[in-house]
Amino acid sequence: MNRLLNKIALITGAASGIGLATARRFAEQGATVILGDRNEALLGQALASLGEIGTGHRAIRFDVTLESEWVDAIAEIDSTFGRLDILVNNAGFGKFQSIEKTTLEDWRSTIAVNLDSVFLGTRYAMPLLARSGHGAIVNMSSIRGLVAGPNASAYCAAKAGVRLFTKATALECAQAGNGIRVNSVHPGHVETPLTAPAYANPEIAREFLEHTPLGRFAKPTEVADAIVFLASDEASYMTGSEVVIDGGITAQ
Ligand code: NAD
């Protein structure tokens, strides 16, 4: 408890899945959480559920692919809290299909939600994170940012981009001496509303679990716990690192 006491944290994609689990863990550890998501209905439910764990949490409906909405969200956080300690760039999605079936629009939307969003969040939150003196950014990549898979070209390109963007940002922050640490997380197969329909298919589940040494899907809280660690002062010497949470998949 209290590993994130008095921290102000913005989590994107916080209305569902890994983002929601992270928001709950952050609140349990004493953080004041700002939930960001474009889904207004789910966002309202998520904020209400956080009410069980402390007070002062807020929700901001915004689309992480839109620059003007980032500007407004950060301005709202600045006027409400005057600082930001943690940014978790988590929002994302994947459309899994062959390159031939991938339209330029599919490609661009996948890059926008998974990679442009991380750039925009970093770009606009940085001044507030620097003001805190000990800021932390955790970027959501995937094992697909480390090793490729078929029918995931745009997603792999975006998540691999997140991996090196994270390291580039970490180096820039270290050089600037602004106190901001930047790390990425790389989950394997996590059971969330995004993946549940696919995992409910016994053939797909068997195929995925066959190459997962731990032999089961991850729970969103198992990713959230790694994010708590990276965001906390316990990880004070970690920057530019990648933390893999994949049940052993990429160890093979
Ligand atoms: P999810 O669909 O359960 O949650 C994603 C949330 O992001 C949703 O609430 C959605 O509304 C929000 N979102 C999507 N696009 C947005 C936008 N443009 N602006 C604002 N909010 C937006 O998915 P999840 O499985 O929890 O995935 C979260 C992140 O984890 C994603 O970046 C995903 O690529 C990554 N990831 C997931 C897995 C997995 O197996 N589930 C594995 C590796 C990485």
Short mmCIF file of C-alpha atoms and ligand atoms in Angstrom, two decimals:
data_model
loop_
_atom_site.label_atom_id
_atom_site.label_comp_id
_atom_site.label_asym_id
_atom_site.label_seq_id
_atom_site.Cartn_x
_atom_site.Cartn_y
_atom_site.Cartn_z
CA MET A 1 0.00 0.00 0.00
CA ASN A 2 0.98 3.65 -0.53
CA ARG A 3 3.68 2.96 -3.10
CA LEU A 4 2.21 5.84 -5.13
CA LEU A 5 1.09 8.05 -2.26
CA ASN A 6 0.43 11.69 -3.27
CA LYS A 7 1.18 10.99 -6.95
CA ILE A 8 -1.06 12.43 -9.65
CA ALA A 9 -1.35 9.95 -12.52
CA LEU A 10 -2.94 10.14 -15.96
CA ILE A 11 -3.75 6.77 -17.54
CA THR A 12 -5.06 6.62 -21.11
CA GLY A 13 -7.42 3.86 -22.22
CA ALA A 14 -8.37 3.66 -18.56
CA ALA A 15 -12.02 2.72 -19.06
CA SER A 16 -11.33 -0.95 -19.83
CA GLY A 17 -8.93 -3.86 -19.61
CA ILE A 18 -5.31 -3.21 -18.62
CA GLY A 19 -5.89 0.55 -18.25
CA LEU A 20 -8.76 0.06 -15.82
CA ALA A 21 -6.84 -2.55 -13.82
CA THR A 22 -3.91 -0.11 -13.66
CA ALA A 23 -6.16 2.72 -12.51
CA ARG A 24 -7.51 0.54 -9.70
CA ARG A 25 -4.01 -0.59 -8.62
CA PHE A 26 -2.77 3.03 -8.70
CA ALA A 27 -5.68 4.15 -6.53
CA GLU A 28 -5.04 1.27 -4.11
CA GLN A 29 -1.43 2.47 -3.85
CA GLY A 30 -2.48 5.99 -2.89
CA ALA A 31 -2.36 7.81 -6.25
CA THR A 32 -4.94 10.31 -7.43
CA VAL A 33 -5.94 8.94 -10.81
CA ILE A 34 -7.07 10.79 -13.91
CA LEU A 35 -8.77 8.34 -16.24
CA GLY A 36 -8.52 9.22 -19.93
CA ASP A 37 -10.58 7.43 -22.56
CA ARG A 38 -12.71 8.21 -25.60
CA ASN A 39 -15.56 5.94 -24.47
CA GLU A 40 -17.72 8.21 -22.33
CA ALA A 41 -20.10 5.52 -21.01
CA LEU A 42 -17.32 3.16 -19.92
CA LEU A 43 -15.36 6.09 -18.50
CA GLY A 44 -18.27 7.03 -16.22
CA GLN A 45 -18.52 3.45 -14.94
CA ALA A 46 -14.76 3.27 -14.39
CA LEU A 47 -14.70 6.51 -12.41
CA ALA A 48 -17.63 5.34 -10.28
CA SER A 49 -15.80 2.07 -9.54
CA LEU A 50 -12.71 4.02 -8.40
CA GLY A 51 -14.89 5.86 -5.87
CA GLU A 52 -14.60 2.71 -3.72
CA ILE A 53 -10.84 3.33 -3.50
CA GLY A 54 -10.20 6.87 -2.31
CA THR A 55 -11.42 10.24 -3.47
CA GLY A 56 -10.33 12.97 -5.87
CA HIS A 57 -10.08 10.78 -8.96
CA ARG A 58 -11.25 12.36 -12.22
CA ALA A 59 -12.16 11.34 -15.73
CA ILE A 60 -11.39 13.25 -18.92
CA ARG A 61 -13.03 12.10 -22.13
CA PHE A 62 -10.57 12.54 -24.97
CA ASP A 63 -9.26 10.83 -28.06
CA VAL A 64 -5.53 10.13 -27.76
CA THR A 65 -5.02 10.43 -31.51
CA LEU A 66 -6.11 14.09 -31.57
CA GLU A 67 -3.54 16.77 -30.77
CA SER A 68 -6.09 19.43 -29.80
CA GLU A 69 -7.73 17.04 -27.30
CA TRP A 70 -4.36 16.32 -25.66
CA VAL A 71 -3.75 20.08 -25.35
CA ASP A 72 -7.14 20.52 -23.65
CA ALA A 73 -6.70 17.48 -21.36
CA ILE A 74 -3.27 18.63 -20.17
CA ALA A 75 -4.56 22.20 -19.63
CA GLU A 76 -7.39 20.77 -17.49
CA ILE A 77 -4.91 18.74 -15.41
CA ASP A 78 -2.66 21.79 -15.03
CA SER A 79 -5.50 24.00 -13.83
CA THR A 80 -6.87 21.31 -11.47
CA PHE A 81 -3.68 19.83 -10.00
CA GLY A 82 -0.83 22.12 -11.14
CA ARG A 83 1.41 19.10 -11.77
CA LEU A 84 1.51 15.55 -13.07
CA ASP A 85 3.74 12.80 -11.66
CA ILE A 86 2.90 9.81 -13.86
CA LEU A 87 1.70 9.32 -17.43
CA VAL A 88 0.69 5.84 -18.60
CA ASN A 89 0.26 5.83 -22.38
CA ASN A 90 -1.88 2.69 -22.52
CA ALA A 91 -4.70 3.29 -25.05
CA GLY A 92 -4.39 1.11 -28.12
CA PHE A 93 -5.91 -1.59 -30.26
CA GLY A 94 -4.96 -4.02 -32.99
CA LYS A 95 -6.64 -5.11 -36.21
CA PHE A 96 -5.16 -8.43 -37.22
CA GLN A 97 -5.15 -9.14 -40.94
CA SER A 98 -2.80 -9.78 -43.83
CA ILE A 99 -0.86 -6.93 -45.43
CA GLU A 100 -2.93 -7.39 -48.60
CA LYS A 101 -6.15 -6.83 -46.66
CA THR A 102 -4.74 -3.87 -44.71
CA THR A 103 -5.90 -0.61 -46.24
CA LEU A 104 -3.88 2.57 -45.87
CA GLU A 105 -6.67 3.78 -43.60
CA ASP A 106 -6.26 0.66 -41.37
CA TRP A 107 -2.51 1.24 -41.28
CA ARG A 108 -2.85 4.91 -40.37
CA SER A 109 -5.47 4.35 -37.67
CA THR A 110 -3.36 1.60 -36.05
CA ILE A 111 -0.25 3.81 -36.04
CA ALA A 112 -2.32 6.75 -34.78
CA VAL A 113 -3.86 5.04 -31.77
CA ASN A 114 -0.82 3.01 -30.72
CA LEU A 115 2.10 5.30 -31.64
CA ASP A 116 1.02 8.88 -32.46
CA SER A 117 -0.80 8.85 -29.11
CA VAL A 118 2.43 8.07 -27.24
CA PHE A 119 4.26 10.90 -29.00
CA LEU A 120 1.43 13.37 -28.34
CA GLY A 121 1.05 12.36 -24.69
CA THR A 122 4.79 12.65 -24.10
CA ARG A 123 5.06 15.95 -25.97
CA TYR A 124 2.24 17.67 -24.10
CA ALA A 125 2.60 16.11 -20.63
CA MET A 126 6.36 16.63 -20.41
CA PRO A 127 6.30 20.19 -18.99
CA LEU A 128 3.92 19.11 -16.21
CA LEU A 129 5.94 15.94 -15.50
CA ALA A 130 9.14 17.98 -15.36
CA ARG A 131 7.49 20.35 -12.88
CA SER A 132 6.92 17.42 -10.49
CA GLY A 133 10.70 16.85 -10.40
CA HIS A 134 10.34 13.04 -10.41
CA GLY A 135 8.04 12.25 -13.33
CA ALA A 136 7.54 8.79 -14.79
CA ILE A 137 6.16 7.74 -18.16
CA VAL A 138 5.15 4.13 -18.82
CA ASN A 139 4.40 3.33 -22.46
CA MET A 140 2.33 0.34 -23.52
CA SER A 141 4.07 -1.73 -26.15
CA SER A 142 3.60 -5.51 -26.57
CA ILE A 143 5.60 -8.63 -27.28
CA ARG A 144 4.66 -7.62 -30.83
CA GLY A 145 7.05 -4.69 -30.37
CA LEU A 146 9.86 -7.21 -29.74
CA VAL A 147 9.09 -10.18 -31.97
CA ALA A 148 6.81 -10.22 -35.01
CA GLY A 149 3.73 -12.31 -35.66
CA PRO A 150 1.79 -12.94 -38.86
CA ASN A 151 -1.21 -10.76 -39.76
CA ALA A 152 -0.08 -7.99 -37.43
CA SER A 153 2.12 -5.78 -39.61
CA ALA A 154 0.68 -2.40 -38.63
CA TYR A 155 0.39 -3.37 -34.95
CA CYS A 156 3.99 -4.71 -34.90
CA ALA A 157 5.27 -1.53 -36.57
CA ALA A 158 3.42 0.67 -34.08
CA LYS A 159 4.44 -1.27 -30.96
CA ALA A 160 8.08 -1.54 -32.13
CA GLY A 161 7.94 2.22 -32.64
CA VAL A 162 6.74 2.64 -29.05
CA ARG A 163 9.74 0.61 -27.84
CA LEU A 164 12.42 2.81 -29.42
CA PHE A 165 10.46 6.05 -28.94
CA THR A 166 10.52 5.16 -25.23
CA LYS A 167 14.29 4.75 -25.21
CA ALA A 168 14.85 7.92 -27.24
CA THR A 169 12.66 9.88 -24.81
CA ALA A 170 14.44 8.34 -21.82
CA LEU A 171 17.82 9.49 -23.15
CA GLU A 172 16.53 12.96 -23.95
CA CYS A 173 15.05 13.36 -20.46
CA ALA A 174 18.24 12.08 -18.81
CA GLN A 175 20.29 14.54 -20.84
CA ALA A 176 17.94 17.38 -19.95
CA GLY A 177 18.12 16.39 -16.28
CA ASN A 178 14.39 16.96 -15.90
CA GLY A 179 13.89 13.96 -13.57
CA ILE A 180 11.53 12.12 -15.92
CA ARG A 181 12.04 8.34 -16.28
CA VAL A 182 10.55 6.62 -19.33
CA ASN A 183 10.02 2.86 -19.69
CA SER A 184 7.93 0.49 -21.78
CA VAL A 185 5.94 -2.63 -20.94
CA HIS A 186 5.52 -5.60 -23.28
CA PRO A 187 2.63 -7.90 -22.38
CA GLY A 188 1.94 -11.21 -24.09
CA HIS A 189 -1.63 -12.55 -24.18
CA VAL A 190 -3.78 -10.74 -21.63
CA GLU A 191 -7.46 -11.52 -21.18
CA THR A 192 -9.33 -8.21 -21.59
CA PRO A 193 -12.48 -7.02 -23.40
CA LEU A 194 -10.21 -6.46 -26.44
CA THR A 195 -9.03 -10.07 -26.61
CA ALA A 196 -11.83 -12.00 -24.87
CA PRO A 197 -13.83 -12.66 -28.09
CA ALA A 198 -10.77 -14.21 -29.78
CA TYR A 199 -9.73 -16.19 -26.69
CA ALA A 200 -13.26 -17.57 -26.40
CA ASN A 201 -12.57 -19.43 -29.64
CA PRO A 202 -11.08 -22.78 -28.47
CA GLU A 203 -8.89 -23.11 -31.56
CA ILE A 204 -7.34 -19.66 -31.13
CA ALA A 205 -6.95 -20.18 -27.37
CA ARG A 206 -5.21 -23.53 -27.91
CA GLU A 207 -2.87 -22.05 -30.53
CA PHE A 208 -1.92 -19.12 -28.27
CA LEU A 209 -1.50 -21.21 -25.13
CA GLU A 210 0.60 -23.84 -26.90
CA HIS A 211 3.42 -21.30 -27.24
CA THR A 212 2.92 -19.76 -23.78
CA PRO A 213 5.24 -21.57 -21.31
CA LEU A 214 3.08 -20.66 -18.29
CA GLY A 215 0.13 -22.23 -20.13
CA ARG A 216 -2.48 -19.55 -19.38
CA PHE A 217 -3.47 -16.01 -20.34
CA ALA A 218 -2.37 -13.10 -18.14
CA LYS A 219 -4.83 -11.22 -15.96
CA PRO A 220 -4.87 -7.42 -16.50
CA THR A 221 -3.73 -6.97 -12.88
CA GLU A 222 -0.53 -8.87 -13.67
CA VAL A 223 0.38 -6.15 -16.17
CA ALA A 224 -0.89 -3.40 -13.86
CA ASP A 225 1.46 -4.55 -11.09
CA ALA A 226 4.49 -4.10 -13.37
CA ILE A 227 3.25 -0.63 -14.32
CA VAL A 228 2.87 0.30 -10.63
CA PHE A 229 6.48 -0.70 -10.05
CA LEU A 230 7.85 1.29 -13.03
CA ALA A 231 5.80 4.34 -12.04
CA SER A 232 6.89 4.20 -8.40
CA ASP A 233 10.05 5.57 -6.82
CA GLU A 234 11.15 1.92 -6.32
CA ALA A 235 12.17 2.02 -10.01
CA SER A 236 14.20 5.22 -9.54
CA TYR A 237 17.22 3.86 -11.46
CA MET A 238 15.17 2.45 -14.35
CA THR A 239 14.84 4.47 -17.52
CA GLY A 240 14.83 3.36 -21.16
CA SER A 241 14.03 -0.18 -19.96
CA GLU A 242 11.57 -2.67 -21.37
CA VAL A 243 9.65 -4.93 -19.03
CA VAL A 244 8.27 -8.10 -20.58
CA ILE A 245 5.18 -9.73 -19.01
CA ASP A 246 4.49 -12.65 -21.32
CA GLY A 247 4.44 -15.94 -19.41
CA GLY A 248 7.77 -16.84 -21.02
CA ILE A 249 6.77 -16.53 -24.69
CA THR A 250 9.78 -14.48 -25.80
CA ALA A 251 12.21 -16.52 -23.68
CA GLN A 252 11.90 -19.42 -26.16
P1 NAD B 1 -9.23 -2.68 -24.10
O1 NAD B 1 -9.92 -2.57 -25.41
O2 NAD B 1 -9.83 -3.51 -23.02
O3 NAD B 1 -8.96 -1.22 -23.52
C1 NAD B 1 -8.46 -0.21 -24.34
C2 NAD B 1 -9.11 1.11 -23.96
O4 NAD B 1 -8.52 2.13 -24.80
C3 NAD B 1 -10.62 1.16 -24.21
O5 NAD B 1 -11.30 1.65 -23.06
C4 NAD B 1 -10.78 2.12 -25.40
O6 NAD B 1 -11.97 2.89 -25.35
C5 NAD B 1 -9.54 3.00 -25.22
N1 NAD B 1 -9.16 3.65 -26.49
C6 NAD B 1 -8.99 3.04 -27.69
N2 NAD B 1 -8.71 3.96 -28.61
C7 NAD B 1 -8.70 5.17 -27.98
C8 NAD B 1 -8.50 6.51 -28.41
N3 NAD B 1 -8.25 6.79 -29.71
N4 NAD B 1 -8.55 7.50 -27.51
C9 NAD B 1 -8.82 7.23 -26.20
N5 NAD B 1 -9.06 5.99 -25.75
C10 NAD B 1 -8.99 4.97 -26.63
O7 NAD B 1 -7.74 -3.20 -24.46
P2 NAD B 1 -6.55 -3.80 -23.57
O8 NAD B 1 -6.39 -5.21 -23.96
O9 NAD B 1 -6.70 -3.43 -22.14
O10 NAD B 1 -5.30 -3.04 -24.22
C11 NAD B 1 -4.68 -1.94 -23.60
C12 NAD B 1 -3.32 -1.74 -24.24
O11 NAD B 1 -2.53 -2.92 -24.02
C13 NAD B 1 -3.33 -1.52 -25.74
O12 NAD B 1 -2.34 -0.56 -26.08
C14 NAD B 1 -2.96 -2.88 -26.30
O13 NAD B 1 -2.36 -2.79 -27.58
C15 NAD B 1 -1.95 -3.33 -25.26
N6 NAD B 1 -1.73 -4.77 -25.21
C16 NAD B 1 -2.76 -5.62 -24.96
C17 NAD B 1 -2.52 -6.98 -24.92
C18 NAD B 1 -3.63 -7.97 -24.66
O14 NAD B 1 -3.40 -9.18 -24.84
N7 NAD B 1 -4.80 -7.55 -24.23
C19 NAD B 1 -1.23 -7.47 -25.14
C20 NAD B 1 -0.19 -6.56 -25.37
C21 NAD B 1 -0.46 -5.20 -25.41
#
